[in-house]
Amino acid sequence: MTPRVALVTYSTKPRGGVVHTLALAEALTALGTDVTVVALGDAGAEHGFFRPTSARHVLVPAPAPADTLEGRVFSSVDALASGLSELAGEFDIVHTQDCISARAAVRAREAGAEVAVLRTVHHIDDFTTAALMDCQRQAILEPDRVLVVSDYWRRLLDESYGVVATVVHNGVDASRFGPISREQRATFRAAIGAGNRFVFLAVGGIEPRKGSIYLLEAMGRLKARAAPGPVLAVVGGHSFQDYAAYRSAALGRLPELGLTLGVDVVLLGTLPDAELAAWYRSADALAFPSLKEGWGLVVLEAMSADLPVVATDIEVFREYLSDGDNALLVPPAEGAALADAMAALMTGADLRRRLCAGGHRVVERFTWAAAARRHQSIYHEVAVQNASMLRNGLKG
């Protein structure tokens, strides 16, 4: 049988799970899979998503913003559950990409939709309230099958939840990050007053999980060694959770670190997809000192754009990165070590070339086409199993 698949995500904004969803949907469509993206969003927006997409998609109206994180989560679950219940007859498999969409899909299934619910766990959020922690736990335990994007998360789900998950790695579309002209590169750099200064790119905004404060500390150390130091261009910032307090505290430390906002640290915000691709080509290196990641799509994107990478030495990165071969890996939460690695990139042209060459070899191993083929196989297995259970009255 050829299953009809819904890929479901909580947002249309350029966060990792949404980027993953669109890229996977497009690769599946190219293979002939009957797939539709379903997301909470503004149906009146020009493209709906943060970038145009060739994938068939349906937008479920997002609820009005709530004052609390709990309110935003549960109102989003309600809205998406209602939308999926109306659409459920169009799909055999509902493949969810986050806590919100997983809970919504299970609600639709419990209401009578004869669908199998899959969940890809990209990472586990650090929720602090009992209600949200329980919501996240149920979103891992309730689906019919769970996928993860790295072996690290496979082991964690087994140890912490008793869930046996299947690893399907992320991919990258290298064609999105092709060369730009010298003139365009110069224009982008001039827009932040970089001149001849070395430009580090950080993607993901300023938030705890990204290790942003340690990156700012490293920038301060670099400027103290030799002014004016490098420029840090920070892309992103949209998040379902509210990191305003962390962001304010981090930026509030700039004066004591000897840094000036808008000169040494430039906040570019959320950019159109084409501009993000151009920034990968306009910077000199990627600084990605995350404390926790599901996989690190940003790393693959940077490598596709010939950027050398400095990242943290955490388990998930060690699954595909090797220190000194395709990236520089530093201990997490150590601004001094991060500054040393960044300085090595700034002064080592041969090092940068070696890391870029190693990065190309990494990119060749991880394509969305390969990820889509693996998903196709899993969808077939799940559809056959679900149909059998429905025939035998074991579901519902």
GROMACS .gro file of C-alpha atoms in nm, residues 16-389:
model
  374
   16GLY     CA    1   1.507   2.368   1.334
   17GLY     CA    2   1.204   2.140   1.339
   18VAL     CA    3   1.020   2.349   1.081
   19VAL     CA    4   1.326   2.367   0.854
   20HIS     CA    5   1.352   1.987   0.885
   21THR     CA    6   0.982   1.939   0.806
   22LEU     CA    7   0.984   2.143   0.485
   23ALA     CA    8   1.306   1.993   0.353
   24LEU     CA    9   1.189   1.639   0.426
   25ALA     CA   10   0.849   1.704   0.267
   26GLU     CA   11   1.010   1.836  -0.050
   27ALA     CA   12   1.245   1.537  -0.071
   28LEU     CA   13   0.957   1.295  -0.013
   29THR     CA   14   0.751   1.469  -0.280
   30ALA     CA   15   1.039   1.432  -0.525
   31LEU     CA   16   1.034   1.057  -0.457
   32GLY     CA   17   0.661   1.038  -0.530
   33THR     CA   18   0.536   1.010  -0.172
   34ASP     CA   19   0.184   1.138  -0.108
   35VAL     CA   20   0.277   1.393   0.159
   36THR     CA   21   0.117   1.710   0.293
   37VAL     CA   22   0.265   1.948   0.547
   38VAL     CA   23   0.020   2.059   0.816
   39ALA     CA   24   0.122   2.348   1.040
   40LEU     CA   25  -0.016   2.612   1.271
   41GLY     CA   26   0.017   2.946   1.096
   42ASP     CA   27  -0.136   3.245   0.928
   43ALA     CA   28  -0.320   3.128   0.618
   44GLY     CA   29  -0.319   3.486   0.492
   45ALA     CA   30   0.059   3.516   0.481
   46GLU     CA   31   0.221   3.545   0.138
   47HIS     CA   32   0.391   3.206   0.150
   48GLY     CA   33   0.262   3.076   0.481
   49PHE     CA   34   0.605   2.946   0.576
   50PHE     CA   35   0.929   3.137   0.627
   51ARG     CA   36   1.021   3.047   0.269
   52PRO     CA   37   0.834   2.934  -0.042
   53THR     CA   38   0.794   2.558  -0.065
   54SER     CA   39   0.705   2.315  -0.341
   55ALA     CA   40   0.547   2.079  -0.089
   56ARG     CA   41   0.169   2.059  -0.063
   57HIS     CA   42   0.066   2.219   0.264
   58VAL     CA   43  -0.232   2.314   0.478
   59LEU     CA   44  -0.219   2.582   0.746
   60VAL     CA   45  -0.437   2.548   1.053
   61PRO     CA   46  -0.515   2.891   1.203
   62ALA     CA   47  -0.289   2.954   1.500
   63PRO     CA   48  -0.452   3.060   1.828
   64ALA     CA   49  -0.415   3.409   1.970
   65PRO     CA   50  -0.092   3.445   2.169
   66ALA     CA   51  -0.130   3.349   2.535
   67ASP     CA   52   0.046   3.519   2.825
   68THR     CA   53   0.224   3.210   2.957
   69LEU     CA   54   0.423   2.928   2.801
   70GLU     CA   55   0.170   2.677   2.934
   71GLY     CA   56  -0.109   2.877   2.778
   72ARG     CA   57   0.070   2.892   2.442
   73VAL     CA   58   0.144   2.521   2.443
   74PHE     CA   59  -0.202   2.400   2.536
   75SER     CA   60  -0.392   2.644   2.316
   76SER     CA   61  -0.170   2.535   2.026
   77VAL     CA   62  -0.241   2.168   2.101
   78ASP     CA   63  -0.615   2.243   2.101
   79ALA     CA   64  -0.603   2.434   1.771
   80LEU     CA   65  -0.390   2.175   1.595
   81ALA     CA   66  -0.595   1.883   1.730
   82SER     CA   67  -0.910   2.043   1.593
   83GLY     CA   68  -0.751   2.095   1.253
   84LEU     CA   69  -0.611   1.742   1.237
   85SER     CA   70  -0.947   1.593   1.333
   86GLU     CA   71  -1.105   1.766   1.034
   87LEU     CA   72  -0.825   1.649   0.802
   88ALA     CA   73  -0.768   1.302   0.947
   89GLY     CA   74  -0.963   1.114   0.682
   90GLU     CA   75  -0.714   1.237   0.422
   91PHE     CA   76  -0.416   1.059   0.582
   92ASP     CA   77  -0.300   0.715   0.689
   93ILE     CA   78   0.003   0.839   0.882
   94VAL     CA   79   0.043   1.156   1.084
   95HIS     CA   80   0.413   1.218   1.134
   96THR     CA   81   0.464   1.483   1.402
   97GLN     CA   82   0.779   1.685   1.463
   98ASP     CA   83   0.738   1.826   1.813
   99CYS     CA   84   0.559   1.797   2.145
  100ILE     CA   85   0.262   2.011   2.041
  101SER     CA   86   0.189   1.832   1.715
  102ALA     CA   87   0.234   1.489   1.876
  103ARG     CA   88  -0.022   1.558   2.148
  104ALA     CA   89  -0.260   1.704   1.890
  105ALA     CA   90  -0.228   1.400   1.661
  106VAL     CA   91  -0.289   1.158   1.947
  107ARG     CA   92  -0.601   1.354   2.040
  108ALA     CA   93  -0.726   1.316   1.682
  109ARG     CA   94  -0.648   0.944   1.692
  110GLU     CA   95  -0.832   0.903   2.023
  111ALA     CA   96  -1.131   1.085   1.873
  112GLY     CA   97  -1.162   0.810   1.612
  113ALA     CA   98  -0.920   0.897   1.332
  114GLU     CA   99  -0.784   0.574   1.187
  115VAL     CA  100  -0.428   0.700   1.160
  116ALA     CA  101  -0.089   0.588   1.283
  117VAL     CA  102   0.095   0.857   1.477
  118LEU     CA  103   0.472   0.893   1.438
  119ARG     CA  104   0.689   1.136   1.630
  120THR     CA  105   1.036   1.259   1.553
  121VAL     CA  106   1.207   1.375   1.872
  122HIS     CA  107   1.460   1.641   1.774
  123HIS     CA  108   1.550   1.720   2.134
  124ILE     CA  109   1.383   1.739   2.474
  125ASP     CA  110   1.292   2.081   2.607
  126ASP     CA  111   1.390   2.197   2.955
  127PHE     CA  112   1.038   2.260   3.081
  128THR     CA  113   1.004   2.352   3.448
  129THR     CA  114   0.633   2.309   3.526
  130ALA     CA  115   0.468   1.975   3.601
  131ALA     CA  116   0.204   2.027   3.333
  132LEU     CA  117   0.456   2.089   3.056
  133MET     CA  118   0.689   1.811   3.167
  134ASP     CA  119   0.394   1.570   3.164
  135CYS     CA  120   0.287   1.700   2.822
  136GLN     CA  121   0.634   1.637   2.685
  137ARG     CA  122   0.651   1.291   2.840
  138GLN     CA  123   0.316   1.188   2.692
  139ALA     CA  124   0.423   1.324   2.352
  140ILE     CA  125   0.706   1.070   2.361
  141LEU     CA  126   0.513   0.774   2.505
  142GLU     CA  127   0.183   0.798   2.313
  143PRO     CA  128   0.282   0.783   1.942
  144ASP     CA  129   0.280   0.448   1.763
  145ARG     CA  130   0.644   0.486   1.663
  146VAL     CA  131   0.920   0.726   1.759
  147LEU     CA  132   1.209   0.847   1.543
  148VAL     CA  133   1.515   1.047   1.647
  149VAL     CA  134   1.778   1.232   1.446
  150SER     CA  135   2.085   1.106   1.632
  151ASP     CA  136   2.207   0.806   1.824
  152TYR     CA  137   2.254   1.021   2.134
  153TRP     CA  138   1.881   1.085   2.154
  154ARG     CA  139   1.806   0.720   2.078
  155ARG     CA  140   2.003   0.620   2.387
  156LEU     CA  141   1.849   0.895   2.600
  157LEU     CA  142   1.491   0.797   2.513
  158ASP     CA  143   1.569   0.435   2.592
  159GLU     CA  144   1.728   0.521   2.927
  160SER     CA  145   1.487   0.794   3.038
  161TYR     CA  146   1.155   0.685   2.887
  162GLY     CA  147   1.191   0.318   2.798
  163VAL     CA  148   1.112   0.405   2.436
  164VAL     CA  149   1.282   0.222   2.151
  165ALA     CA  150   1.339   0.483   1.880
  166THR     CA  151   1.469   0.459   1.524
  167VAL     CA  152   1.751   0.688   1.410
  168VAL     CA  153   1.697   0.875   1.083
  169HIS     CA  154   1.958   1.144   1.034
  170ASN     CA  155   1.894   1.494   0.908
  171GLY     CA  156   2.013   1.606   0.568
  172VAL     CA  157   2.109   1.925   0.392
  173ASP     CA  158   2.031   2.071   0.051
  174ALA     CA  159   2.371   2.209  -0.044
  175SER     CA  160   2.226   2.385  -0.349
  176ARG     CA  161   2.057   2.635  -0.115
  177PHE     CA  162   2.397   2.766  -0.005
  178GLY     CA  163   2.582   2.812  -0.331
  179PRO     CA  164   2.838   3.083  -0.408
  180ILE     CA  165   2.748   3.451  -0.425
  181SER     CA  166   2.928   3.732  -0.605
  182ARG     CA  167   3.211   3.929  -0.447
  183GLU     CA  168   2.993   4.239  -0.475
  184GLN     CA  169   2.707   4.076  -0.284
  185ARG     CA  170   2.942   3.951  -0.015
  186ALA     CA  171   3.090   4.299   0.020
  187THR     CA  172   2.744   4.452   0.045
  188PHE     CA  173   2.636   4.220   0.325
  189ARG     CA  174   2.954   4.279   0.522
  190ALA     CA  175   2.932   4.655   0.472
  191ALA     CA  176   2.578   4.650   0.611
  192ILE     CA  177   2.719   4.559   0.954
  193GLY     CA  178   3.032   4.775   0.923
  194ALA     CA  179   3.259   4.471   0.921
  195GLY     CA  180   3.516   4.606   0.680
  196ASN     CA  181   3.820   4.379   0.692
  197ARG     CA  182   3.734   4.239   1.036
  198PHE     CA  183   3.684   3.864   1.069
  199VAL     CA  184   3.311   3.782   1.085
  200PHE     CA  185   3.179   3.496   1.294
  201LEU     CA  186   2.821   3.391   1.221
  202ALA     CA  187   2.594   3.256   1.496
  203VAL     CA  188   2.259   3.107   1.394
  204GLY     CA  189   1.974   3.049   1.637
  205GLY     CA  190   1.944   3.374   1.827
  206ILE     CA  191   2.055   3.438   2.183
  207GLU     CA  192   1.922   3.170   2.416
  208PRO     CA  193   2.048   2.931   2.685
  209ARG     CA  194   2.060   2.616   2.470
  210LYS     CA  195   2.282   2.790   2.215
  211GLY     CA  196   2.549   2.875   2.473
  212SER     CA  197   2.521   3.239   2.373
  213ILE     CA  198   2.672   3.388   2.689
  214TYR     CA  199   2.990   3.183   2.643
  215LEU     CA  200   3.018   3.304   2.285
  216LEU     CA  201   2.991   3.664   2.402
  217GLU     CA  202   3.257   3.598   2.666
  218ALA     CA  203   3.483   3.454   2.395
  219MET     CA  204   3.425   3.762   2.180
  220GLY     CA  205   3.528   3.982   2.471
  221ARG     CA  206   3.848   3.784   2.519
  222LEU     CA  207   3.933   3.813   2.149
  223LYS     CA  208   3.884   4.188   2.146
  224ALA     CA  209   4.099   4.225   2.459
  225ARG     CA  210   4.381   4.039   2.285
  226ALA     CA  211   4.387   4.262   1.979
  227ALA     CA  212   4.134   4.538   1.912
  228PRO     CA  213   3.914   4.581   1.720
  229GLY     CA  214   3.866   4.203   1.725
  230PRO     CA  215   3.614   4.009   1.517
  231VAL     CA  216   3.247   4.087   1.452
  232LEU     CA  217   2.974   3.849   1.566
  233ALA     CA  218   2.665   3.846   1.342
  234VAL     CA  219   2.373   3.676   1.517
  235VAL     CA  220   2.090   3.541   1.302
  236GLY     CA  221   1.756   3.427   1.437
  237GLY     CA  222   1.572   3.484   1.759
  238HIS     CA  223   1.218   3.360   1.699
  239SER     CA  224   1.128   3.098   1.958
  240PHE     CA  225   0.812   2.949   2.100
  241GLN     CA  226   0.961   2.991   2.446
  242ASP     CA  227   1.034   3.335   2.588
  243TYR     CA  228   1.407   3.394   2.634
  244ALA     CA  229   1.378   3.769   2.673
  245ALA     CA  230   1.524   3.767   3.026
  246TYR     CA  231   1.825   3.558   2.920
  247ARG     CA  232   1.880   3.771   2.611
  248SER     CA  233   1.859   4.093   2.812
  249ALA     CA  234   2.103   3.963   3.074
  250ALA     CA  235   2.347   3.839   2.808
  251LEU     CA  236   2.343   4.164   2.613
  252GLY     CA  237   2.362   4.357   2.940
  253ARG     CA  238   2.708   4.208   2.993
  254LEU     CA  239   2.849   4.353   2.670
  255PRO     CA  240   2.998   4.669   2.832
  256GLU     CA  241   3.187   4.468   3.096
  257LEU     CA  242   3.316   4.240   2.820
  258GLY     CA  243   3.442   4.542   2.627
  259LEU     CA  244   3.192   4.487   2.347
  260THR     CA  245   2.954   4.730   2.178
  261LEU     CA  246   2.618   4.624   2.043
  262GLY     CA  247   2.592   4.712   1.675
  263VAL     CA  248   2.970   4.725   1.636
  264ASP     CA  249   3.118   4.407   1.782
  265VAL     CA  250   2.791   4.214   1.813
  266VAL     CA  251   2.523   4.268   1.550
  267LEU     CA  252   2.173   4.122   1.585
  268LEU     CA  253   2.035   4.046   1.238
  269GLY     CA  254   1.710   3.890   1.363
  270THR     CA  255   1.504   3.644   1.163
  271LEU     CA  256   1.600   3.668   0.796
  272PRO     CA  257   1.439   3.558   0.470
  273ASP     CA  258   1.583   3.229   0.352
  274ALA     CA  259   1.781   3.385   0.065
  275GLU     CA  260   1.944   3.635   0.301
  276LEU     CA  261   2.038   3.361   0.546
  277ALA     CA  262   2.207   3.170   0.264
  278ALA     CA  263   2.394   3.485   0.162
  279TRP     CA  264   2.511   3.541   0.520
  280TYR     CA  265   2.660   3.193   0.531
  281ARG     CA  266   2.864   3.299   0.229
  282SER     CA  267   2.945   3.646   0.366
  283ALA     CA  268   3.083   3.537   0.704
  284ASP     CA  269   3.429   3.387   0.765
  285ALA     CA  270   3.338   3.111   1.012
  286LEU     CA  271   3.047   2.965   1.208
  287ALA     CA  272   3.054   2.978   1.587
  288PHE     CA  273   2.807   2.724   1.726
  289PRO     CA  274   2.875   2.664   2.097
  290SER     CA  275   2.546   2.487   2.173
  291LEU     CA  276   2.500   2.311   2.505
  292LYS     CA  277   2.230   2.084   2.363
  293GLU     CA  278   2.121   2.002   2.008
  294GLY     CA  279   1.913   1.739   1.837
  295TRP     CA  280   2.156   1.719   1.549
  296GLY     CA  281   2.278   2.062   1.439
  297LEU     CA  282   2.132   2.142   1.098
  298VAL     CA  283   2.313   2.475   1.111
  299VAL     CA  284   2.649   2.295   1.103
  300LEU     CA  285   2.560   2.114   0.779
  301GLU     CA  286   2.432   2.437   0.627
  302ALA     CA  287   2.754   2.620   0.713
  303MET     CA  288   2.968   2.341   0.572
  304SER     CA  289   2.764   2.352   0.252
  305ALA     CA  290   2.858   2.719   0.225
  306ASP     CA  291   3.234   2.658   0.269
  307LEU     CA  292   3.238   2.795   0.623
  308PRO     CA  293   3.480   2.650   0.879
  309VAL     CA  294   3.304   2.555   1.202
  310VAL     CA  295   3.383   2.580   1.571
  311ALA     CA  296   3.134   2.393   1.788
  312THR     CA  297   3.109   2.233   2.130
  313ASP     CA  298   3.239   1.888   2.208
  314ILE     CA  299   2.903   1.733   2.293
  315GLU     CA  300   2.794   1.378   2.212
  316VAL     CA  301   2.558   1.459   1.930
  317PHE     CA  302   2.824   1.654   1.739
  318ARG     CA  303   3.078   1.377   1.785
  319GLU     CA  304   2.852   1.150   1.579
  320TYR     CA  305   2.960   1.333   1.263
  321LEU     CA  306   3.229   1.586   1.358
  322SER     CA  307   3.596   1.516   1.430
  323ASP     CA  308   3.810   1.777   1.601
  324GLY     CA  309   4.073   1.917   1.367
  325ASP     CA  310   3.944   1.727   1.066
  326ASN     CA  311   3.609   1.888   0.982
  327ALA     CA  312   3.552   2.123   1.277
  328LEU     CA  313   3.712   2.258   1.591
  329LEU     CA  314   3.543   2.113   1.899
  330VAL     CA  315   3.576   2.282   2.238
  331PRO     CA  316   3.445   2.193   2.585
  332PRO     CA  317   3.094   2.330   2.642
  333ALA     CA  318   3.041   2.637   2.860
  334GLU     CA  319   3.408   2.741   2.848
  335GLY     CA  320   3.452   3.086   2.701
  336ALA     CA  321   3.832   3.077   2.721
  337ALA     CA  322   3.863   2.754   2.521
  338LEU     CA  323   3.611   2.883   2.272
  339ALA     CA  324   3.811   3.205   2.230
  340ASP     CA  325   4.130   3.005   2.164
  341ALA     CA  326   3.959   2.801   1.891
  342MET     CA  327   3.808   3.110   1.734
  343ALA     CA  328   4.150   3.279   1.737
  344ALA     CA  329   4.299   2.975   1.563
  345LEU     CA  330   4.041   3.010   1.286
  346MET     CA  331   4.107   3.382   1.252
  347THR     CA  332   4.482   3.338   1.205
  348GLY     CA  333   4.499   3.000   1.034
  349ALA     CA  334   4.417   3.012   0.664
  350ASP     CA  335   4.547   2.657   0.614
  351LEU     CA  336   4.336   2.538   0.908
  352ARG     CA  337   4.026   2.698   0.759
  353ARG     CA  338   4.089   2.532   0.423
  354ARG     CA  339   4.142   2.192   0.587
  355LEU     CA  340   3.822   2.219   0.789
  356CYS     CA  341   3.623   2.324   0.483
  357ALA     CA  342   3.752   2.025   0.288
  358GLY     CA  343   3.655   1.798   0.576
  359GLY     CA  344   3.317   1.968   0.593
  360HIS     CA  345   3.249   1.884   0.229
  361ARG     CA  346   3.302   1.516   0.308
  362VAL     CA  347   3.051   1.541   0.592
  363VAL     CA  348   2.790   1.709   0.373
  364GLU     CA  349   2.819   1.434   0.112
  365ARG     CA  350   2.711   1.179   0.374
  366PHE     CA  351   2.389   1.353   0.475
  367THR     CA  352   2.132   1.434   0.208
  368TRP     CA  353   1.759   1.488   0.230
  369ALA     CA  354   1.712   1.235  -0.049
  370ALA     CA  355   1.869   0.965   0.169
  371ALA     CA  356   1.660   1.073   0.467
  372ALA     CA  357   1.344   1.065   0.253
  373ARG     CA  358   1.415   0.712   0.130
  374ARG     CA  359   1.456   0.593   0.488
  375HIS     CA  360   1.131   0.761   0.586
  376GLN     CA  361   0.952   0.598   0.294
  377SER     CA  362   1.056   0.255   0.419
  378ILE     CA  363   0.937   0.333   0.772
  379TYR     CA  364   0.605   0.471   0.648
  380HIS     CA  365   0.541   0.147   0.459
  381GLU     CA  366   0.616  -0.063   0.769
  382VAL     CA  367   0.393   0.151   0.988
  383ALA     CA  368   0.106   0.160   0.738
  384VAL     CA  369   0.103  -0.218   0.700
  385GLN     CA  370   0.112  -0.267   1.077
  386ASN     CA  371  -0.160  -0.010   1.140
  387ALA     CA  372  -0.389  -0.157   0.874
  388SER     CA  373  -0.347  -0.502   1.028
  389MET     CA  374  -0.428  -0.373   1.377
   0.00000   0.00000   0.00000
